[in-house]
mmCIF file of C-alpha atoms in Angstrom:
data_model
loop_
_atom_site.group_PDB
_atom_site.id
_atom_site.type_symbol
_atom_site.label_atom_id
_atom_site.label_comp_id
_atom_site.label_asym_id
_atom_site.label_seq_id
_atom_site.Cartn_x
_atom_site.Cartn_y
_atom_site.Cartn_z
ATOM 1 C CA UNK B 1 134.505 107.947 92.459
ATOM 2 C CA UNK B 2 135.779 104.672 91.391
ATOM 3 C CA UNK B 3 133.867 101.629 89.959
ATOM 4 C CA UNK B 4 134.012 98.090 89.262
ATOM 5 C CA UNK B 5 133.122 97.594 86.139
ATOM 6 C CA UNK B 6 131.385 94.326 85.107
ATOM 7 C CA UNK B 7 130.937 91.852 81.916
ATOM 8 C CA UNK B 8 128.804 88.329 81.959
ATOM 9 C CA UNK B 9 132.169 86.669 81.126
ATOM 10 C CA UNK B 10 133.753 88.482 83.791
ATOM 11 C CA UNK B 11 130.671 87.309 86.287
ATOM 12 C CA UNK B 12 130.490 83.763 84.704
ATOM 13 C CA UNK B 13 134.466 83.669 85.937
ATOM 14 C CA UNK B 14 134.482 84.967 89.314
ATOM 15 C CA UNK B 15 130.768 83.919 90.954
ATOM 16 C CA UNK B 16 130.294 80.208 91.973
ATOM 17 C CA UNK B 17 127.025 78.696 92.980
ATOM 18 C CA UNK B 18 127.400 77.727 96.151
ATOM 19 C CA UNK B 19 128.954 80.876 97.363
ATOM 20 C CA UNK B 20 125.616 82.861 95.540
ATOM 21 C CA UNK B 21 123.081 80.309 97.567
ATOM 22 C CA UNK B 22 124.651 81.076 100.494
ATOM 23 C CA UNK B 23 124.753 84.906 99.904
ATOM 24 C CA UNK B 24 120.572 84.407 99.435
ATOM 25 C CA UNK B 25 119.989 82.697 102.190
ATOM 26 C CA UNK B 26 121.900 85.608 104.407
ATOM 27 C CA UNK B 27 119.740 88.020 102.319
ATOM 28 C CA UNK B 28 115.924 85.306 103.468
ATOM 29 C CA UNK B 29 117.416 85.614 106.994
ATOM 30 C CA UNK B 30 118.271 89.425 106.882
ATOM 31 C CA UNK B 31 115.149 89.938 105.429
ATOM 32 C CA UNK B 32 113.176 88.434 108.268
ATOM 33 C CA UNK B 33 115.054 90.409 110.518
ATOM 34 C CA UNK B 34 113.253 93.721 108.959
ATOM 35 C CA UNK B 35 117.211 94.751 107.240
ATOM 36 C CA UNK B 36 115.971 94.246 103.587
ATOM 37 C CA UNK B 37 113.649 96.679 101.431
ATOM 38 C CA UNK B 38 111.977 95.998 98.157
ATOM 39 C CA UNK B 39 110.843 99.503 96.301
ATOM 40 C CA UNK B 40 107.940 99.275 93.849
ATOM 41 C CA UNK B 41 108.161 97.190 90.822
ATOM 42 C CA UNK B 42 108.114 99.180 87.024
ATOM 43 C CA UNK B 43 107.112 97.460 84.419
ATOM 44 C CA UNK B 44 106.520 98.404 80.973
ATOM 45 C CA UNK B 45 104.730 96.141 77.798
ATOM 46 C CA UNK B 46 106.581 96.995 74.670
ATOM 47 C CA UNK B 47 104.538 96.992 71.391
ATOM 48 C CA UNK B 48 107.274 94.517 69.580
ATOM 49 C CA UNK B 49 106.161 91.649 72.924
ATOM 50 C CA UNK B 50 109.368 93.499 74.539
ATOM 51 C CA UNK B 51 108.773 93.318 78.217
ATOM 52 C CA UNK B 52 111.114 95.941 80.352
ATOM 53 C CA UNK B 53 111.324 95.732 84.311
ATOM 54 C CA UNK B 54 112.801 97.442 86.824
ATOM 55 C CA UNK B 55 113.595 96.465 90.661
ATOM 56 C CA UNK B 56 115.183 97.890 93.097
ATOM 57 C CA UNK B 57 116.154 98.018 96.721
ATOM 58 C CA UNK B 58 118.293 96.973 99.463
ATOM 59 C CA UNK B 59 120.106 95.063 102.175
ATOM 60 C CA UNK B 60 121.012 96.509 105.141
ATOM 61 C CA UNK B 61 123.045 95.087 108.628
ATOM 62 C CA UNK B 62 126.167 93.649 107.463
ATOM 63 C CA UNK B 63 125.781 93.144 103.788
ATOM 64 C CA UNK B 64 124.974 96.667 103.340
ATOM 65 C CA UNK B 65 123.735 97.240 99.662
ATOM 66 C CA UNK B 66 121.010 98.954 97.780
ATOM 67 C CA UNK B 67 120.915 99.422 94.442
ATOM 68 C CA UNK B 68 118.710 98.415 91.267
ATOM 69 C CA UNK B 69 118.871 96.420 88.329
ATOM 70 C CA UNK B 70 116.701 97.584 85.217
ATOM 71 C CA UNK B 71 115.826 93.692 82.570
ATOM 72 C CA UNK B 72 114.579 94.221 78.818
ATOM 73 C CA UNK B 73 113.161 90.270 77.468
ATOM 74 C CA UNK B 74 112.251 91.040 73.976
ATOM 75 C CA UNK B 75 111.427 87.698 72.662
ATOM 76 C CA UNK B 76 111.635 88.929 68.445
ATOM 77 C CA UNK B 77 115.509 88.914 69.111
ATOM 78 C CA UNK B 78 116.299 85.314 68.666
ATOM 79 C CA UNK B 79 114.929 86.231 64.997
ATOM 80 C CA UNK B 80 117.471 89.065 64.519
ATOM 81 C CA UNK B 81 120.177 86.793 66.263
ATOM 82 C CA UNK B 82 120.586 89.360 68.921
ATOM 83 C CA UNK B 83 120.578 88.266 72.752
ATOM 84 C CA UNK B 84 116.688 88.066 75.177
ATOM 85 C CA UNK B 85 117.749 88.646 77.737
ATOM 86 C CA UNK B 86 119.620 91.943 78.897
ATOM 87 C CA UNK B 87 120.375 94.115 81.552
ATOM 88 C CA UNK B 88 122.264 96.540 83.635
ATOM 89 C CA UNK B 89 122.689 95.974 87.553
ATOM 90 C CA UNK B 90 123.916 99.131 89.781
ATOM 91 C CA UNK B 91 125.034 98.415 93.251
ATOM 92 C CA UNK B 92 126.108 101.463 95.896
ATOM 93 C CA UNK B 93 127.240 100.579 99.365
ATOM 94 C CA UNK B 94 125.019 101.404 101.506
ATOM 95 C CA UNK B 95 127.020 103.163 104.383
ATOM 96 C CA UNK B 96 128.657 105.386 102.536
ATOM 97 C CA UNK B 97 126.361 105.915 99.400
ATOM 98 C CA UNK B 98 129.133 105.673 96.589
ATOM 99 C CA UNK B 99 129.052 102.803 93.931
ATOM 100 C CA UNK B 100 130.387 99.812 93.994
ATOM 101 C CA UNK B 101 129.493 98.248 90.270
ATOM 102 C CA UNK B 102 127.860 98.234 87.733
ATOM 103 C CA UNK B 103 127.426 95.158 85.664
ATOM 104 C CA UNK B 104 125.319 92.318 83.925
ATOM 105 C CA UNK B 105 122.679 91.398 85.300
ATOM 106 C CA UNK B 106 121.605 89.175 83.280
ATOM 107 C CA UNK B 107 124.143 86.103 84.921
ATOM 108 C CA UNK B 108 123.627 87.777 88.099
ATOM 109 C CA UNK B 109 119.751 87.226 87.302
ATOM 110 C CA UNK B 110 119.760 83.652 86.526
ATOM 111 C CA UNK B 111 122.343 82.898 89.175
ATOM 112 C CA UNK B 112 120.198 84.178 91.944
ATOM 113 C CA UNK B 113 117.073 82.622 91.048
ATOM 114 C CA UNK B 114 118.753 79.792 90.548
ATOM 115 C CA UNK B 115 119.683 79.384 94.131
ATOM 116 C CA UNK B 116 115.889 81.094 95.253
ATOM 117 C CA UNK B 117 114.674 77.860 94.186
ATOM 118 C CA UNK B 118 116.648 75.277 95.338
ATOM 119 C CA UNK B 119 116.864 77.299 99.038
ATOM 120 C CA UNK B 120 113.050 76.894 98.665
ATOM 121 C CA UNK B 121 113.124 73.316 97.550
ATOM 122 C CA UNK B 122 115.441 72.068 100.446
ATOM 123 C CA UNK B 123 113.453 74.129 103.325
ATOM 124 C CA UNK B 124 110.206 73.319 102.269
ATOM 125 C CA UNK B 125 110.433 69.728 100.779
ATOM 126 C CA UNK B 126 110.365 66.040 102.034
ATOM 127 C CA UNK B 127 114.304 65.263 103.542
ATOM 128 C CA UNK B 128 113.205 61.908 101.778
ATOM 129 C CA UNK B 129 112.548 63.616 98.213
ATOM 130 C CA UNK B 130 114.278 61.602 95.540
ATOM 131 C CA UNK B 131 111.988 62.275 92.131
ATOM 132 C CA UNK B 132 112.705 65.909 91.105
ATOM 133 C CA UNK B 133 110.625 67.867 87.946
ATOM 134 C CA UNK B 134 111.953 70.354 85.711
ATOM 135 C CA UNK B 135 109.192 72.322 84.322
ATOM 136 C CA UNK B 136 110.434 74.627 81.652
ATOM 137 C CA UNK B 137 113.963 74.313 79.541
ATOM 138 C CA UNK B 138 114.342 77.528 78.659
ATOM 139 C CA UNK B 139 117.884 78.869 79.381
ATOM 140 C CA UNK B 140 116.917 80.264 83.147
ATOM 141 C CA UNK B 141 116.147 76.540 83.908
ATOM 142 C CA UNK B 142 120.270 74.789 83.880
ATOM 143 C CA UNK B 143 120.710 77.503 86.846
ATOM 144 C CA UNK B 144 117.827 76.387 88.923
ATOM 145 C CA UNK B 145 118.843 72.811 88.782
ATOM 146 C CA UNK B 146 122.507 73.052 89.382
ATOM 147 C CA UNK B 147 121.722 74.958 92.482
ATOM 148 C CA UNK B 148 118.991 71.780 93.833
ATOM 149 C CA UNK B 149 121.021 69.733 93.059
ATOM 150 C CA UNK B 150 123.983 70.726 95.688
ATOM 151 C CA UNK B 151 120.622 71.771 97.839
ATOM 152 C CA UNK B 152 119.698 68.699 97.453
ATOM 153 C CA UNK B 153 122.583 66.038 97.430
ATOM 154 C CA UNK B 154 119.549 63.209 97.890
ATOM 155 C CA UNK B 155 118.066 63.539 94.413
ATOM 156 C CA UNK B 156 118.409 60.384 92.068
ATOM 157 C CA UNK B 157 116.478 61.267 89.418
ATOM 158 C CA UNK B 158 115.761 64.025 87.520
ATOM 159 C CA UNK B 159 112.946 64.333 85.037
ATOM 160 C CA UNK B 160 112.816 67.675 82.571
ATOM 161 C CA UNK B 161 109.611 68.455 80.672
ATOM 162 C CA UNK B 162 108.804 71.941 78.650
ATOM 163 C CA UNK B 163 105.009 72.562 76.995
ATOM 164 C CA UNK B 164 107.070 74.058 73.998
ATOM 165 C CA UNK B 165 107.293 70.118 73.572
ATOM 166 C CA UNK B 166 108.758 66.546 74.274
ATOM 167 C CA UNK B 167 111.649 67.585 71.656
ATOM 168 C CA UNK B 168 113.176 70.268 73.348
ATOM 169 C CA UNK B 169 112.964 68.420 77.086
ATOM 170 C CA UNK B 170 115.134 65.476 75.439
ATOM 171 C CA UNK B 171 117.281 67.794 73.226
ATOM 172 C CA UNK B 172 118.086 68.714 76.979
ATOM 173 C CA UNK B 173 118.528 65.863 79.329
ATOM 174 C CA UNK B 174 120.945 64.585 75.968
ATOM 175 C CA UNK B 175 124.013 67.172 77.132
ATOM 176 C CA UNK B 176 123.338 68.260 80.667
ATOM 177 C CA UNK B 177 125.460 66.581 82.704
ATOM 178 C CA UNK B 178 128.556 68.684 80.156
ATOM 179 C CA UNK B 179 126.490 71.288 80.850
ATOM 180 C CA UNK B 180 126.375 71.504 84.382
ATOM 181 C CA UNK B 181 129.721 70.741 84.530
ATOM 182 C CA UNK B 182 131.057 73.116 82.141
ATOM 183 C CA UNK B 183 129.142 75.877 82.449
ATOM 184 C CA UNK B 184 128.486 75.582 86.761
ATOM 185 C CA UNK B 185 131.270 73.102 87.875
ATOM 186 C CA UNK B 186 128.743 70.896 89.339
ATOM 187 C CA UNK B 187 129.092 67.072 88.540
ATOM 188 C CA UNK B 188 126.186 64.030 89.128
ATOM 189 C CA UNK B 189 125.308 61.093 89.223
ATOM 190 C CA UNK B 190 121.593 61.523 89.028
ATOM 191 C CA UNK B 191 119.802 60.295 85.589
ATOM 192 C CA UNK B 192 118.117 62.594 83.739
ATOM 193 C CA UNK B 193 114.579 61.411 81.459
ATOM 194 C CA UNK B 194 112.411 63.878 79.238
ATOM 195 C CA UNK B 195 108.758 63.814 80.175
ATOM 196 C CA UNK B 196 106.655 62.760 77.367
ATOM 197 C CA UNK B 197 103.606 63.331 79.667
ATOM 198 C CA UNK B 198 103.587 65.869 82.233
ATOM 199 C CA UNK B 199 100.445 64.633 84.455
ATOM 200 C CA UNK B 200 102.576 61.586 84.916
ATOM 201 C CA UNK B 201 105.422 63.173 85.485
ATOM 202 C CA UNK B 202 103.758 65.115 88.696
ATOM 203 C CA UNK B 203 102.264 62.359 89.647
ATOM 204 C CA UNK B 204 106.013 60.540 89.977
ATOM 205 C CA UNK B 205 107.349 63.833 91.938
ATOM 206 C CA UNK B 206 108.489 65.097 95.258
ATOM 207 C CA UNK B 207 110.019 68.076 93.956
ATOM 208 C CA UNK B 208 108.933 70.410 90.490
ATOM 209 C CA UNK B 209 110.565 73.898 89.952
ATOM 210 C CA UNK B 210 108.494 75.971 87.163
ATOM 211 C CA UNK B 211 109.966 77.642 85.087
ATOM 212 C CA UNK B 212 108.376 79.161 81.412
ATOM 213 C CA UNK B 213 107.176 81.845 80.010
ATOM 214 C CA UNK B 214 102.675 80.700 80.930
ATOM 215 C CA UNK B 215 99.658 82.581 81.664
ATOM 216 C CA UNK B 216 97.569 79.410 82.443
ATOM 217 C CA UNK B 217 98.011 76.653 84.476
ATOM 218 C CA UNK B 218 100.040 74.364 83.579
ATOM 219 C CA UNK B 219 99.666 72.218 86.476
ATOM 220 C CA UNK B 220 96.660 70.743 87.829
ATOM 221 C CA UNK B 221 95.449 70.293 91.489
ATOM 222 C CA UNK B 222 94.076 66.866 90.538
ATOM 223 C CA UNK B 223 97.843 65.574 89.327
ATOM 224 C CA UNK B 224 99.562 66.517 92.507
ATOM 225 C CA UNK B 225 100.386 63.449 95.027
ATOM 226 C CA UNK B 226 99.847 64.586 99.015
ATOM 227 C CA UNK B 227 103.641 65.635 100.244
ATOM 228 C CA UNK B 228 105.116 67.194 96.894
ATOM 229 C CA UNK B 229 106.395 70.320 96.979
ATOM 230 C CA UNK B 230 107.048 73.180 94.220
ATOM 231 C CA UNK B 231 109.350 76.100 93.702
ATOM 232 C CA UNK B 232 107.743 78.639 91.367
ATOM 233 C CA UNK B 233 109.578 80.852 89.668
ATOM 234 C CA UNK B 234 108.253 82.065 86.255
ATOM 235 C CA UNK B 235 105.278 83.901 87.397
ATOM 236 C CA UNK B 236 107.218 86.933 88.056
ATOM 237 C CA UNK B 237 104.846 89.484 86.416
ATOM 238 C CA UNK B 238 101.053 90.745 86.177
ATOM 239 C CA UNK B 239 99.099 87.601 84.364
ATOM 240 C CA UNK B 240 101.787 84.735 84.849
ATOM 241 C CA UNK B 241 100.936 81.757 86.793
ATOM 242 C CA UNK B 242 101.714 77.876 85.897
ATOM 243 C CA UNK B 243 99.657 76.114 88.705
ATOM 244 C CA UNK B 244 95.668 75.539 88.740
ATOM 245 C CA UNK B 245 94.539 78.165 91.702
ATOM 246 C CA UNK B 246 92.336 75.875 93.213
ATOM 247 C CA UNK B 247 95.963 73.868 94.493
ATOM 248 C CA UNK B 248 96.314 76.783 96.581
ATOM 249 C CA UNK B 249 93.145 75.427 98.588
ATOM 250 C CA UNK B 250 95.417 72.458 99.716
ATOM 251 C CA UNK B 251 98.435 73.239 99.814
ATOM 252 C CA UNK B 252 100.675 76.019 102.044
ATOM 253 C CA UNK B 253 101.806 78.537 100.772
ATOM 254 C CA UNK B 254 105.195 80.249 101.709
ATOM 255 C CA UNK B 255 106.957 83.731 99.643
ATOM 256 C CA UNK B 256 109.975 85.363 99.089
ATOM 257 C CA UNK B 257 108.088 88.618 99.512
ATOM 258 C CA UNK B 258 104.392 88.000 100.126
ATOM 259 C CA UNK B 259 103.325 91.625 98.905
ATOM 260 C CA UNK B 260 105.173 90.781 96.073
ATOM 261 C CA UNK B 261 103.997 87.867 95.141
ATOM 262 C CA UNK B 262 99.905 88.625 95.804
ATOM 263 C CA UNK B 263 100.709 91.546 93.046
ATOM 264 C CA UNK B 264 102.572 89.743 90.826
ATOM 265 C CA UNK B 265 103.198 86.071 92.306
ATOM 266 C CA UNK B 266 102.438 83.040 91.247
ATOM 267 C CA UNK B 267 99.877 83.839 93.881
ATOM 268 C CA UNK B 268 98.320 86.852 91.989
ATOM 269 C CA UNK B 269 95.944 85.096 90.083
ATOM 270 C CA UNK B 270 94.237 82.402 93.034
ATOM 271 C CA UNK B 271 94.450 86.560 95.072
ATOM 272 C CA UNK B 272 92.104 87.344 92.134
ATOM 273 C CA UNK B 273 89.917 84.625 92.365
ATOM 274 C CA UNK B 274 89.709 84.778 96.228
ATOM 275 C CA UNK B 275 91.306 81.731 97.196
ATOM 276 C CA UNK B 276 94.254 83.190 99.078
ATOM 277 C CA UNK B 277 94.660 86.199 100.405
ATOM 278 C CA UNK B 278 97.810 87.408 102.836
ATOM 279 C CA UNK B 279 96.522 85.801 105.861
ATOM 280 C CA UNK B 280 96.412 83.007 104.445
ATOM 281 C CA UNK B 281 100.104 82.600 102.845
ATOM 282 C CA UNK B 282 102.017 80.692 105.545
ATOM 283 C CA UNK B 283 105.045 82.959 105.677
ATOM 284 C CA UNK B 284 107.865 84.139 104.071
ATOM 285 C CA UNK B 285 110.514 81.421 103.321
ATOM 286 C CA UNK B 286 112.830 83.761 105.837
ATOM 287 C CA UNK B 287 110.627 83.236 108.364
ATOM 288 C CA UNK B 288 110.332 79.955 107.634
ATOM 289 C CA UNK B 289 114.901 79.716 107.631
ATOM 290 C CA UNK B 290 115.273 81.662 110.900
ATOM 291 C CA UNK B 291 111.765 79.790 113.200
ATOM 292 C CA UNK B 292 109.608 82.458 112.825
ATOM 293 C CA UNK B 293 107.249 80.288 111.185
ATOM 294 C CA UNK B 294 106.562 76.403 110.019
ATOM 295 C CA UNK B 295 107.367 75.254 107.209
ATOM 296 C CA UNK B 296 106.220 71.811 106.230
ATOM 297 C CA UNK B 297 105.027 70.070 109.194
ATOM 298 C CA UNK B 298 103.794 66.616 107.893
ATOM 299 C CA UNK B 299 105.039 64.234 105.213
ATOM 300 C CA UNK B 300 101.422 64.703 103.227
ATOM 301 C CA UNK B 301 101.821 68.652 102.940
ATOM 302 C CA UNK B 302 101.636 70.063 99.744
ATOM 303 C CA UNK B 303 103.680 73.131 99.529
ATOM 304 C CA UNK B 304 104.400 76.075 97.649
ATOM 305 C CA UNK B 305 107.013 78.483 97.710
ATOM 306 C CA UNK B 306 106.609 82.047 95.510
ATOM 307 C CA UNK B 307 109.781 83.529 94.758
ATOM 308 C CA UNK B 308 108.802 86.694 92.518
ATOM 309 C CA UNK B 309 112.456 88.293 92.641
ATOM 310 C CA UNK B 310 114.081 90.502 95.198
ATOM 311 C CA UNK B 311 116.473 93.372 94.259
ATOM 312 C CA UNK B 312 118.417 92.503 97.601
ATOM 313 C CA UNK B 313 119.501 89.354 96.121
ATOM 314 C CA UNK B 314 121.042 90.396 92.878
ATOM 315 C CA UNK B 315 122.551 93.212 95.172
ATOM 316 C CA UNK B 316 124.374 90.742 97.756
ATOM 317 C CA UNK B 317 125.678 88.792 94.740
ATOM 318 C CA UNK B 318 126.768 91.731 92.812
ATOM 319 C CA UNK B 319 128.958 92.697 96.108
ATOM 320 C CA UNK B 320 130.302 89.191 96.459
ATOM 321 C CA UNK B 321 130.959 89.708 92.345
ATOM 322 C CA UNK B 322 132.830 92.694 93.098
ATOM 323 C CA UNK B 323 135.302 92.031 96.351
ATOM 324 C CA UNK B 324 135.964 88.655 94.624
ATOM 325 C CA UNK B 325 136.616 90.691 90.939
ATOM 326 C CA UNK B 326 139.029 93.187 93.170
ATOM 327 C CA UNK B 327 140.752 90.504 94.495
ATOM 328 C CA UNK B 328 141.493 88.933 91.909
ATOM 329 C CA UNK B 329 142.269 92.093 89.597
ATOM 330 C CA UNK B 330 139.195 91.046 87.023
ATOM 331 C CA UNK B 331 137.012 93.381 85.080
ATOM 332 C CA UNK B 332 137.453 97.355 84.551
ATOM 333 C CA UNK B 333 138.286 100.329 86.745
ATOM 334 C CA UNK B 334 136.424 103.493 85.334
ATOM 335 C CA UNK B 335 136.043 106.804 87.154
ATOM 336 C CA UNK B 336 132.994 109.034 87.234
#
């Protein structure tokens, strides 16, 4: 059996955000049609603050891919000059069960996560949205930002806030246009500014993307104006949260996978407090995209997209990478 081996460098050369976005859209639609499975999440916390999680599943029908990824996030690695975020992704052909590829998981995760946040904003935000607030200036944030700029070309202004301090946001906006062009081949005319006060920034924003490691609410219910949309990415493990649970009393909540979000997503804490249940969730994003459920029905609606991440998104992106690599003669091929 032959399998493609793709490094992060290979993937950076192969994957293009527009194609990743299309793959994620197709996966969400497939999930709405019952062609996606997400198997139970495996998670382990190490004594040194490291976290490992395994996500697995499959996308059937046209795509036909299943597999798993193992991710490691070890914050203390930064002190040793080592990579903080690492992982390996394995994908198989669901028609034959034969392995297709083994590759770096971190870059694929970053790209498909950015696409997911952008799709949630595109589908649920007001069509006249002009101001975007990015909460979290870490390594993942550029992918959310880049994908959202592609999906929402009407945006005119981006505010950046970071819970670790305004200095990080200021450094981020200083060279973000150059980074977008060099890292994602995205050019933009929007204006960027660091947000010194998060409450003020939330009040000015039409769309808010959150991507932090927070385990307590960063954004309070009373700060939010009618019509605001949130794509929440940071809360992807037990105990994480970025929004005031009370916001769910007045907002319309949507998910990538409702069962998973109630367990490990932004919905976890509100669910434990009895604020939300599976029945009060308005639907999954794929259902909105296929017209099975309504999304935003009023300009005044506050909408929340809770995206915990589906293994299916990684697998679709991985299959795209493998097929592209074979076409271009990139990566390596191993016999196993």
